[in-house]
Amino acid sequence: MRKKIVAGNWKMNKTFDDAYELVEKIADEMEHLATPSVDVVVCPPYPFLEMCGDLSQESFFAVGAQDVSAHESGAYTGEVAAPMLASMGIDYCIVGHSERRAYHNESNEEIADKVKQLLANDIRPIFCCGEKLPEREAGTQFKVVEKQISESLFGLTADEFGDVVIAYEPVWAIGTGKTATPQQAQEMHAFIRSLIAKQYGSHVADNATLLYGGSCNAKNAKELFANPDVDGGLIGGASLKADDFLTIVQSF
Ligand code: PGA
């Protein structure tokens, strides 16, 4: 059976004390939650990874980074490499987020290199894809997502692909309060699963975890997660409040 995952993408928010308070609350509450079938992932900014990792030890959540270098090591000032994350026990890493694509010009090829770095270091990539508003208005959303996925992921072997989590995040829904309807999410997730089936066969497709992201919150998560091809969420704004995030974790 495929994994259900709820991951919180904190983006560039919180100072150390605020981050500590938030993750401590998540850790405390997680001990009392009966959600054994859901993997919970917290993705703080780099400086808080170690603290979150320490607090996750006794609890039932994993820690993820928000980005990784496409290179293994060397003269890349300001970047963080996959072996560094692995050496800290990091389990997951978001790659190809639309904010990285938009503000740092990340290409599908560069994201493919990042995915390879992560897999080589036993870190599960949470690979983001999704169309912009004009692309949806032009009816090209399926083509856009197919290109992102095939150019960044379909060079992997079936075995490697088995460790990848895909997050469908329509760019027009991120941070806008404009969520995709459950039908729009289901339609795209079913399409992504069909692409995976074509490339790797139905067994791999059935086992792939596909997350929805984009203004997913404590109120709409249940309706989104009720779809057969939606296996959880990548949560931005609503992951910054422990109560909201934990409500989402329990929305299956
Ligand atoms: P949002 O962000 O939930 O604030 O829309 C989601 C994301 O960017 O991962």
Short mmCIF file of N, CA and C and ligand atoms in Angstrom, two decimals, residues 9 11 94 97-99 128 169 173-177 213-217 234-239, ligand 1:
data_model
loop_
_atom_site.label_atom_id
_atom_site.label_comp_id
_atom_site.label_asym_id
_atom_site.label_seq_id
_atom_site.Cartn_x
_atom_site.Cartn_y
_atom_site.Cartn_z
N ASN A 9 5.96 22.79 4.58
CA ASN A 9 7.02 23.59 3.98
C ASN A 9 6.99 24.97 4.63
N LYS A 11 9.00 27.34 4.34
CA LYS A 11 9.60 28.38 3.50
C LYS A 11 10.56 29.24 4.35
N ILE A 94 12.60 18.80 -0.33
CA ILE A 94 11.77 19.37 -1.41
C ILE A 94 12.70 19.78 -2.55
N HIS A 97 10.59 23.34 -6.23
CA HIS A 97 9.44 24.16 -5.82
C HIS A 97 9.29 25.32 -6.81
N SER A 98 8.06 25.74 -7.04
CA SER A 98 7.83 26.79 -8.06
C SER A 98 8.53 28.09 -7.69
N GLU A 99 8.74 28.32 -6.37
CA GLU A 99 9.47 29.55 -5.99
C GLU A 99 10.94 29.44 -6.39
N CYS A 128 8.38 18.87 -6.80
CA CYS A 128 7.21 19.72 -7.05
C CYS A 128 7.04 19.99 -8.55
N GLU A 169 1.59 21.05 -7.37
CA GLU A 169 1.28 22.34 -6.78
C GLU A 169 1.00 23.35 -7.90
N ALA A 173 -2.30 28.46 -7.14
CA ALA A 173 -2.93 28.14 -5.86
C ALA A 173 -1.98 28.34 -4.69
N ILE A 174 -0.69 28.59 -4.97
CA ILE A 174 0.30 28.65 -3.88
C ILE A 174 0.27 30.01 -3.20
N GLY A 175 -0.08 29.98 -1.91
CA GLY A 175 -0.07 31.21 -1.11
C GLY A 175 -1.15 32.20 -1.51
N THR A 176 -2.10 31.80 -2.32
CA THR A 176 -3.10 32.74 -2.84
C THR A 176 -4.46 32.58 -2.16
N GLY A 177 -4.64 31.47 -1.43
CA GLY A 177 -5.95 31.20 -0.85
C GLY A 177 -6.90 30.60 -1.88
N GLY A 213 -0.50 20.37 -3.22
CA GLY A 213 -0.08 21.56 -2.51
C GLY A 213 -0.62 22.81 -3.17
N GLY A 214 -0.92 23.81 -2.36
CA GLY A 214 -1.46 25.07 -2.88
C GLY A 214 -2.69 25.46 -2.09
N SER A 215 -2.48 26.29 -1.05
CA SER A 215 -3.58 26.75 -0.19
C SER A 215 -4.39 25.61 0.42
N CYS A 216 -3.72 24.51 0.68
CA CYS A 216 -4.36 23.40 1.41
C CYS A 216 -4.35 23.81 2.88
N ASN A 217 -5.50 23.71 3.54
CA ASN A 217 -5.57 24.17 4.93
C ASN A 217 -6.43 23.24 5.78
N LEU A 234 1.40 18.88 0.57
CA LEU A 234 2.57 19.71 0.89
C LEU A 234 1.99 21.06 1.31
N ILE A 235 2.18 21.38 2.57
CA ILE A 235 1.46 22.48 3.19
C ILE A 235 2.39 23.65 3.46
N GLY A 236 2.08 24.83 2.94
CA GLY A 236 2.90 26.01 3.20
C GLY A 236 2.38 26.78 4.40
N GLY A 237 1.61 27.83 4.14
CA GLY A 237 1.13 28.74 5.19
C GLY A 237 0.53 28.03 6.39
N ALA A 238 -0.30 27.03 6.14
CA ALA A 238 -1.01 26.36 7.25
C ALA A 238 -0.09 25.46 8.07
N SER A 239 1.15 25.27 7.62
CA SER A 239 2.07 24.44 8.42
C SER A 239 2.80 25.28 9.48
P1 PGA B 1 0.71 27.26 0.53
O1 PGA B 1 2.11 26.77 -0.05
O2 PGA B 1 0.10 26.11 1.28
O3 PGA B 1 1.04 28.44 1.42
O4 PGA B 1 -0.14 27.65 -0.65
C1 PGA B 1 2.31 25.45 -0.49
C2 PGA B 1 3.72 25.29 -1.02
O5 PGA B 1 4.24 26.25 -1.61
O6 PGA B 1 4.35 24.25 -0.84
#
